[in-house]
One Martini backbone bead per residue (centre of mass of N, CA, C, O) as a GRO file, in nm:
protein
  364
    1MET     BB    1 -10.015   9.078  -5.994
    2THR     BB    2 -10.076   9.235  -5.705
    3SER     BB    3 -10.213   9.506  -5.597
    4LYS     BB    4 -10.110   9.784  -5.371
    5HIS     BB    5 -10.364   9.928  -5.464
    6TYR     BB    6 -10.698  10.057  -5.454
    7LEU     BB    7 -10.803  10.212  -5.710
    8PRO     BB    8 -10.795   9.994  -5.942
    9SER     BB    9 -11.036   9.818  -5.807
   10LYS     BB   10 -11.259  10.069  -5.874
   11ILE     BB   11 -11.300  10.121  -6.181
   12ASN     BB   12 -11.562   9.965  -6.250
   13SER     BB   13 -11.759  10.113  -6.056
   14TYR     BB   14 -11.710  10.397  -6.169
   15LEU     BB   15 -11.788  10.337  -6.468
   16ARG     BB   16 -12.075  10.243  -6.417
   17ARG     BB   17 -12.173  10.507  -6.304
   18LEU     BB   18 -12.107  10.681  -6.553
   19GLN     BB   19 -12.279  10.525  -6.756
   20VAL     BB   20 -12.555  10.575  -6.627
   21GLU     BB   21 -12.537  10.884  -6.631
   22CYS     BB   22 -12.500  10.918  -6.937
   23ALA     BB   23 -12.762  10.779  -7.022
   24GLY     BB   24 -12.955  10.971  -6.856
   25ASP     BB   25 -12.826  11.246  -7.006
   26GLY     BB   26 -12.767  11.165  -7.325
   27HIS     BB   27 -12.456  11.045  -7.342
   28ASP     BB   28 -12.403  10.817  -7.570
   29LEU     BB   29 -12.099  10.814  -7.637
   30LEU     BB   30 -11.987  10.776  -7.352
   31SER     BB   31 -12.140  10.516  -7.293
   32GLU     BB   32 -12.011  10.357  -7.531
   33ILE     BB   33 -11.716  10.380  -7.451
   34ILE     BB   34 -11.736  10.234  -7.177
   35SER     BB   35 -11.877   9.962  -7.280
   36ALA     BB   36 -11.655   9.895  -7.524
   37ALA     BB   37 -11.413   9.892  -7.352
   38ARG     BB   38 -11.087   9.817  -7.280
   39ILE     BB   39 -10.936   9.795  -6.959
   40CYS     BB   40 -10.637   9.970  -6.825
   41VAL     BB   41 -10.422   9.985  -6.544
   42ILE     BB   42 -10.147  10.202  -6.480
   43GLU     BB   43  -9.923  10.204  -6.239
   44GLU     BB   44  -9.724  10.448  -6.122
   45THR     BB   45  -9.690  10.721  -6.325
   46ASP     BB   46  -9.693  10.879  -6.044
   47TYR     BB   47  -9.499  11.088  -5.801
   48ASP     BB   48  -9.548  11.222  -5.462
   49ASN     BB   49  -9.412  11.315  -5.139
   50TRP     BB   50  -9.663  11.425  -5.050
   51ASN     BB   51  -9.822  11.320  -4.776
   52GLY     BB   52  -9.648  11.037  -4.787
   53GLY     BB   53  -9.747  10.989  -5.073
   54THR     BB   54  -9.840  11.010  -5.425
   55TYR     BB   55 -10.039  10.831  -5.662
   56GLY     BB   56 -10.044  10.770  -6.012
   57HIS     BB   57 -10.282  10.670  -6.271
   58ASP     BB   58 -10.347  10.499  -6.569
   59VAL     BB   59 -10.600  10.496  -6.838
   60LYS     BB   60 -10.691  10.255  -7.082
   61PHE     BB   61 -10.875  10.279  -7.393
   62PHE     BB   62 -10.990  10.017  -7.586
   63LEU     BB   63 -11.116  10.060  -7.922
   64PRO     BB   64 -11.322  10.020  -8.158
   65ILE     BB   65 -11.360  10.162  -8.464
   66GLU     BB   66 -11.671  10.217  -8.439
   67VAL     BB   67 -11.615  10.412  -8.189
   68LEU     BB   68 -11.360  10.586  -8.238
   69GLY     BB   69 -11.481  10.711  -8.509
   70LYS     BB   70 -11.681  10.910  -8.335
   71VAL     BB   71 -11.416  11.053  -8.254
   72LYS     BB   72 -11.277  11.338  -8.265
   73VAL     BB   73 -10.957  11.420  -8.275
   74ARG     BB   74 -10.981  11.713  -8.136
   75GLU     BB   75 -11.171  11.573  -7.886
   76GLN     BB   76 -11.030  11.334  -7.740
   77GLN     BB   77 -10.879  11.471  -7.497
   78GLU     BB   78 -11.126  11.607  -7.371
   79ILE     BB   79 -11.283  11.347  -7.309
   80ALA     BB   80 -11.063  11.205  -7.142
   81ASP     BB   81 -11.042  11.430  -6.924
   82GLY     BB   82 -11.335  11.407  -6.829
   83ILE     BB   83 -11.312  11.119  -6.722
   84ARG     BB   84 -11.086  11.172  -6.522
   85ASN     BB   85 -11.239  11.378  -6.348
   86ASP     BB   86 -11.473  11.189  -6.271
   87LEU     BB   87 -11.302  10.971  -6.135
   88ASN     BB   88 -11.186  11.165  -5.912
   89ILE     BB   89 -11.458  11.222  -5.784
   90CYS     BB   90 -11.520  10.928  -5.706
   91ALA     BB   91 -11.209  10.917  -5.554
   92GLN     BB   92 -11.191  11.138  -5.311
   93ALA     BB   93 -11.177  10.921  -5.061
   94VAL     BB   94 -10.899  10.849  -5.171
   95GLU     BB   95 -10.589  10.825  -5.050
   96ASN     BB   96 -10.289  10.880  -5.226
   97GLU     BB   97 -10.475  10.879  -5.495
   98HIS     BB   98 -10.485  10.892  -5.864
   99PHE     BB   99 -10.581  11.000  -6.183
  100ARG     BB  100 -10.372  11.115  -6.430
  101ALA     BB  101 -10.481  10.946  -6.694
  102VAL     BB  102 -10.658  10.938  -7.012
  103SER     BB  103 -10.679  10.701  -7.290
  104PHE     BB  104 -10.703  10.642  -7.644
  105GLU     BB  105 -10.728  10.329  -7.828
  106LEU     BB  106 -10.681  10.097  -8.054
  107ASP     BB  107 -10.729   9.799  -8.119
  108ASP     BB  108 -10.458   9.554  -8.014
  109GLU     BB  109 -10.359   9.226  -7.992
  110ASN     BB  110 -10.030   9.294  -7.984
  111ASP     BB  111 -10.070   9.446  -7.730
  112PRO     BB  112  -9.979   9.399  -7.404
  113THR     BB  113 -10.191   9.588  -7.276
  114TYR     BB  114 -10.440   9.474  -7.415
  115GLN     BB  115 -10.406   9.181  -7.294
  116GLN     BB  116 -10.479   9.308  -6.993
  117ALA     BB  117 -10.744   9.386  -7.078
  118ALA     BB  118 -11.096   9.463  -6.989
  119LEU     BB  119 -11.414   9.437  -6.982
  120LEU     BB  120 -11.665   9.574  -6.804
  121SER     BB  121 -11.856   9.311  -6.815
  122ARG     BB  122 -11.611   9.171  -6.654
  123ARG     BB  123 -11.767   9.096  -6.369
  124PRO     BB  124 -11.868   9.022  -6.081
  125GLN     BB  125 -12.101   8.861  -5.928
  126VAL     BB  126 -12.397   8.933  -5.781
  127ASN     BB  127 -12.527   8.902  -5.460
  128PRO     BB  128 -12.857   8.922  -5.379
  129ASP     BB  129 -12.841   8.858  -5.062
  130ALA     BB  130 -12.653   9.136  -5.022
  131LEU     BB  131 -12.909   9.303  -5.090
  132ALA     BB  132 -13.143   9.541  -4.975
  133ILE     BB  133 -13.361   9.521  -5.221
  134TRP     BB  134 -13.387   9.225  -5.115
  135LYS     BB  135 -13.549   8.939  -5.013
  136VAL     BB  136 -13.457   8.665  -4.877
  137GLY     BB  137 -13.567   8.393  -5.094
  138GLN     BB  138 -13.712   8.556  -5.299
  139ILE     BB  139 -13.863   8.661  -5.566
  140ARG     BB  140 -13.719   8.864  -5.828
  141LEU     BB  141 -13.897   9.169  -5.898
  142PHE     BB  142 -13.909   9.402  -6.160
  143ILE     BB  143 -14.062   9.725  -6.163
  144SER     BB  144 -14.160   9.898  -6.442
  145HIS     BB  145 -14.199  10.261  -6.415
  146ARG     BB  146 -14.341  10.549  -6.362
  147ASP     BB  147 -14.312  10.794  -6.133
  148ASN     BB  148 -14.639  10.850  -6.113
  149GLN     BB  149 -14.665  10.512  -6.027
  150LYS     BB  150 -14.543  10.432  -5.748
  151ALA     BB  151 -14.790  10.371  -5.565
  152ALA     BB  152 -14.911  10.143  -5.738
  153ALA     BB  153 -14.657   9.963  -5.745
  154THR     BB  154 -14.639   9.930  -5.435
  155ALA     BB  155 -14.909   9.787  -5.395
  156LEU     BB  156 -14.832   9.540  -5.562
  157ALA     BB  157 -14.579   9.459  -5.402
  158THR     BB  158 -14.729   9.401  -5.138
  159ALA     BB  159 -14.912   9.173  -5.252
  160LEU     BB  160 -14.670   8.983  -5.354
  161GLU     BB  161 -14.538   8.911  -5.078
  162GLU     BB  162 -14.741   8.677  -5.006
  163TYR     BB  163 -14.585   8.496  -5.247
  164GLY     BB  164 -14.269   8.541  -5.226
  165ILE     BB  165 -14.230   8.844  -5.352
  166SER     BB  166 -13.970   9.059  -5.449
  167ALA     BB  167 -14.016   9.404  -5.515
  168PHE     BB  168 -13.890   9.645  -5.735
  169VAL     BB  169 -13.916  10.000  -5.649
  170ALA     BB  170 -13.824  10.278  -5.745
  171HIS     BB  171 -13.751  10.488  -5.460
  172ASP     BB  172 -13.864  10.270  -5.248
  173THR     BB  173 -13.642  10.042  -5.216
  174ILE     BB  174 -13.438  10.249  -5.181
  175GLN     BB  175 -13.202  10.359  -4.987
  176PRO     BB  176 -13.086  10.591  -4.811
  177MET     BB  177 -12.789  10.736  -4.942
  178THR     BB  178 -12.809  10.632  -5.228
  179THR     BB  179 -12.741  10.554  -5.557
  180TRP     BB  180 -13.002  10.514  -5.762
  181GLN     BB  181 -12.879  10.419  -6.032
  182TYR     BB  182 -12.708  10.189  -5.914
  183GLU     BB  183 -12.946  10.034  -5.786
  184ILE     BB  184 -13.091   9.974  -6.050
  185VAL     BB  185 -12.868   9.806  -6.175
  186LYS     BB  186 -12.869   9.587  -5.955
  187GLY     BB  187 -13.161   9.502  -6.007
  188LEU     BB  188 -13.116   9.420  -6.308
  189GLU     BB  189 -12.881   9.207  -6.252
  190THR     BB  190 -13.077   9.028  -6.021
  191MET     BB  191 -13.316   8.960  -6.160
  192GLU     BB  192 -13.574   8.716  -6.266
  193ILE     BB  193 -13.809   8.929  -6.323
  194MET     BB  194 -14.040   9.131  -6.521
  195LEU     BB  195 -14.257   9.424  -6.480
  196ALA     BB  196 -14.472   9.606  -6.688
  197PHE     BB  197 -14.618   9.927  -6.621
  198ILE     BB  198 -14.871   9.992  -6.840
  199THR     BB  199 -14.897  10.309  -6.950
  200ASP     BB  200 -14.944  10.573  -7.160
  201ASP     BB  201 -14.632  10.679  -7.065
  202PHE     BB  202 -14.417  10.452  -7.066
  203HIS     BB  203 -14.267  10.487  -7.364
  204GLY     BB  204 -14.169  10.799  -7.289
  205SER     BB  205 -13.927  10.659  -7.140
  206THR     BB  206 -13.598  10.597  -7.120
  207TRP     BB  207 -13.586  10.413  -6.871
  208THR     BB  208 -13.798  10.195  -6.941
  209ASN     BB  209 -13.670  10.113  -7.209
  210GLN     BB  210 -13.397  10.026  -7.085
  211GLU     BB  211 -13.508   9.810  -6.894
  212ILE     BB  212 -13.621   9.627  -7.112
  213GLY     BB  213 -13.353   9.587  -7.261
  214PHE     BB  214 -13.204   9.457  -7.026
  215ALA     BB  215 -13.384   9.208  -6.998
  216LEU     BB  216 -13.352   9.101  -7.290
  217GLY     BB  217 -13.038   9.081  -7.277
  218ARG     BB  218 -13.072   8.859  -7.027
  219ASN     BB  219 -13.326   8.675  -7.072
  220ILE     BB  220 -13.574   8.805  -6.929
  221PRO     BB  221 -13.875   8.787  -6.826
  222VAL     BB  222 -14.177   8.961  -6.949
  223ILE     BB  223 -14.443   9.135  -6.794
  224SER     BB  224 -14.750   9.273  -6.908
  225LEU     BB  225 -14.934   9.550  -6.757
  226LYS     BB  226 -15.241   9.668  -6.851
  227LEU     BB  227 -15.385   9.997  -6.733
  228GLN     BB  228 -15.467  10.119  -7.008
  229GLN     BB  229 -15.477  10.184  -7.353
  230THR     BB  230 -15.194  10.110  -7.394
  231ASP     BB  231 -14.979   9.917  -7.562
  232PRO     BB  232 -14.731   9.730  -7.596
  233SER     BB  233 -14.402   9.783  -7.732
  234GLY     BB  234 -14.191   9.649  -7.933
  235PHE     BB  235 -14.043   9.361  -7.806
  236ILE     BB  236 -14.325   9.334  -7.616
  237GLY     BB  237 -14.571   9.349  -7.836
  238ASN     BB  238 -14.598   9.018  -7.908
  239VAL     BB  239 -14.723   8.999  -7.617
  240GLN     BB  240 -14.968   8.932  -7.422
  241ALA     BB  241 -15.141   9.128  -7.212
  242MET     BB  242 -15.224   9.204  -6.900
  243LYS     BB  243 -15.506   9.302  -6.733
  244GLY     BB  244 -15.563   9.599  -6.541
  245CYS     BB  245 -15.603   9.815  -6.244
  246LEU     BB  246 -15.513  10.127  -6.141
  247ASP     BB  247 -15.703  10.142  -5.880
  248SER     BB  248 -15.626   9.803  -5.843
  249PRO     BB  249 -15.334   9.643  -5.867
  250SER     BB  250 -15.353   9.408  -5.647
  251SER     BB  251 -15.568   9.229  -5.809
  252SER     BB  252 -15.327   9.099  -5.997
  253ALA     BB  253 -15.154   8.905  -5.821
  254PRO     BB  254 -15.256   8.613  -5.880
  255ASP     BB  255 -15.195   8.622  -6.193
  256ILE     BB  256 -14.897   8.694  -6.169
  257TYR     BB  257 -14.808   8.445  -6.019
  258LYS     BB  258 -14.882   8.243  -6.242
  259LEU     BB  259 -14.692   8.365  -6.455
  260ILE     BB  260 -14.431   8.329  -6.300
  261ALA     BB  261 -14.449   8.023  -6.275
  262ASP     BB  262 -14.447   7.976  -6.584
  263LYS     BB  263 -14.180   8.137  -6.668
  264LEU     BB  264 -13.974   8.004  -6.468
  265GLY     BB  265 -14.007   7.687  -6.416
  266ASN     BB  266 -13.961   7.670  -6.074
  267LYS     BB  267 -14.092   7.493  -5.830
  268GLU     BB  268 -13.889   7.505  -5.593
  269ARG     BB  269 -13.858   7.813  -5.583
  270LEU     BB  270 -14.159   7.877  -5.528
  271GLN     BB  271 -14.198   7.701  -5.277
  272SER     BB  272 -13.990   7.847  -5.101
  273ALA     BB  273 -14.136   8.123  -5.108
  274LEU     BB  274 -14.403   8.030  -4.974
  275ILE     BB  275 -14.283   7.936  -4.709
  276LEU     BB  276 -14.157   8.203  -4.627
  277ALA     BB  277 -14.420   8.364  -4.621
  278PHE     BB  278 -14.561   8.196  -4.404
  279VAL     BB  279 -14.344   8.219  -4.162
  280GLN     BB  280 -14.388   8.557  -4.201
  281SER     BB  281 -14.650   8.609  -4.083
  282PRO     BB  282 -14.805   8.907  -3.938
  283ASP     BB  283 -15.090   8.753  -3.909
  284PHE     BB  284 -15.372   8.562  -3.888
  285LEU     BB  285 -15.484   8.618  -4.169
  286GLU     BB  286 -15.222   8.562  -4.326
  287ALA     BB  287 -15.184   8.275  -4.225
  288LYS     BB  288 -15.432   8.167  -4.372
  289VAL     BB  289 -15.378   8.259  -4.662
  290ARG     BB  290 -15.087   8.133  -4.689
  291PHE     BB  291 -15.162   7.844  -4.623
  292ASP     BB  292 -15.370   7.792  -4.847
  293ARG     BB  293 -15.171   7.847  -5.074
  294LEU     BB  294 -14.970   7.626  -4.999
  295ALA     BB  295 -15.170   7.375  -4.979
  296GLY     BB  296 -15.277   7.406  -5.286
  297VAL     BB  297 -14.969   7.328  -5.429
  298VAL     BB  298 -14.840   7.134  -5.226
  299GLU     BB  299 -14.716   6.784  -5.217
  300ARG     BB  300 -14.407   6.812  -5.132
  301LEU     BB  301 -14.158   6.763  -4.864
  302SER     BB  302 -13.877   6.831  -4.733
  303ASP     BB  303 -13.685   6.821  -4.459
  304GLU     BB  304 -13.606   7.124  -4.474
  305GLU     BB  305 -13.897   7.234  -4.504
  306VAL     BB  306 -14.010   7.120  -4.243
  307GLU     BB  307 -13.810   7.265  -4.055
  308GLN     BB  308 -13.894   7.552  -4.139
  309ILE     BB  309 -14.188   7.531  -4.041
  310ILE     BB  310 -14.136   7.452  -3.747
  311ARG     BB  311 -13.964   7.698  -3.675
  312GLY     BB  312 -14.173   7.915  -3.754
  313PHE     BB  313 -14.395   7.821  -3.557
  314ARG     BB  314 -14.226   7.866  -3.296
  315GLU     BB  315 -14.137   8.187  -3.354
  316ASN     BB  316 -14.439   8.253  -3.452
  317ASP     BB  317 -14.724   8.376  -3.298
  318GLN     BB  318 -14.906   8.381  -3.569
  319LEU     BB  319 -14.903   8.058  -3.565
  320HIS     BB  320 -14.920   7.919  -3.271
  321ASN     BB  321 -15.198   8.115  -3.228
  322ALA     BB  322 -15.352   7.986  -3.468
  323ASN     BB  323 -15.654   7.839  -3.492
  324TYR     BB  324 -15.659   7.748  -3.792
  325LEU     BB  325 -15.404   7.547  -3.743
  326THR     BB  326 -15.486   7.418  -3.422
  327SER     BB  327 -15.735   7.296  -3.428
  328LYS     BB  328 -15.928   7.012  -3.463
  329TYR     BB  329 -15.829   7.007  -3.774
  330GLU     BB  330 -15.519   7.023  -3.808
  331ARG     BB  331 -15.396   7.155  -4.071
  332LEU     BB  332 -15.085   7.155  -4.044
  333LYS     BB  333 -15.045   6.861  -3.967
  334ASN     BB  334 -15.188   6.738  -4.218
  335PHE     BB  335 -15.002   6.865  -4.425
  336LEU     BB  336 -14.739   6.729  -4.336
  337GLU     BB  337 -14.840   6.436  -4.371
  338ARG     BB  338 -14.919   6.450  -4.672
  339CYS     BB  339 -14.612   6.554  -4.767
  340THR     BB  340 -14.449   6.288  -4.608
  341GLY     BB  341 -14.586   6.024  -4.452
  342LYS     BB  342 -14.594   6.130  -4.168
  343GLN     BB  343 -14.598   6.183  -3.819
  344PHE     BB  344 -14.759   6.431  -3.600
  345VAL     BB  345 -14.709   6.659  -3.317
  346THR     BB  346 -14.884   6.903  -3.106
  347VAL     BB  347 -14.714   7.121  -2.855
  348GLY     BB  348 -14.786   7.412  -2.871
  349LYS     BB  349 -14.501   7.527  -3.039
  350ALA     BB  350 -14.459   7.223  -3.101
  351ILE     BB  351 -14.329   7.020  -3.369
  352SER     BB  352 -14.334   6.660  -3.414
  353SER     BB  353 -14.222   6.362  -3.493
  354VAL     BB  354 -14.324   6.027  -3.515
  355VAL     BB  355 -14.143   5.766  -3.362
  356GLU     BB  356 -14.099   5.451  -3.384
  357ASP     BB  357 -14.061   5.196  -3.167
  358ALA     BB  358 -13.838   4.946  -3.197
  359ALA     BB  359 -13.937   4.770  -2.945
  360ASP     BB  360 -14.232   4.709  -3.084
  361GLU     BB  361 -14.101   4.532  -3.277
  362VAL     BB  362 -14.125   4.229  -3.450
  363PRO     BB  363 -13.851   4.006  -3.535
  364PHE     BB  364 -14.072   3.735  -3.621
   0.00000   0.00000   0.00000
């Protein structure tokens, strides 16, 4: 049956927010309760006709004995009421609905309510292209770093953009007026690869350690960039770290790109990102650099990729006015011909394929 109320549909997003906040504040038991529970919302357990009618809903947390056993019996109601209050703070913008009560119960597969409950982890997949933190079509790289290294991490992110890599740098990538912890979780959920910005204080942060754990839990490749004396430790300590320079982190971009290409093992995905970076070249110098990078690794182009390059050339004046691409050497035209086996002609902003006239063919 479809719910006629709005608030029950928001329970997962509210609980995810509370879980991140609890983990960040060191409330490990609360975080574990939220992540381990099977959740069920029982609608309309309370009604008041004030203000056109106000409905209350109950939330049941079904917990495994390993977790519920950590909650003292005399403190159980106090903890449950605290979660209820926090949920209602999250929901204060929702009119005429509230959470009336939260209760804890032991897992019971024979309980009909338990059978309707679902784990918080069973939530819809996030579409990364719908998130403002990523550039559409680019490789999604999460850079885990300490707060005091934000500027250096941002410099590296800027350098990697030339390779078609969209890098998430917390507090820099996040849009104003958003909940930063929630945005970090979305970045972790949708990243394709992670880079650990290893400085001497990296492993002293709860956040960076949790981010590494999140990546490993999702089986996401992790690249360690060693920038000071300390080596990566823990589960990423058994993989050789790449050495970088903290004074010039962007100088590591070419080697990081090669490692990303090796770890992702998806040639088509990387090629698409390079093409996108090229057609978005912001100036003549970048058009040259990005074209040379593209031409140096791409051997074949699909019809869709050719059309993307032709359209980008037409719409971006930093491409169709770039002498490096259109001079007597006809570098872009020759590249398209080499990768397709077809012939092309360039006239102003337009590139078009040369189609042989069927009337010129001799039928006998």
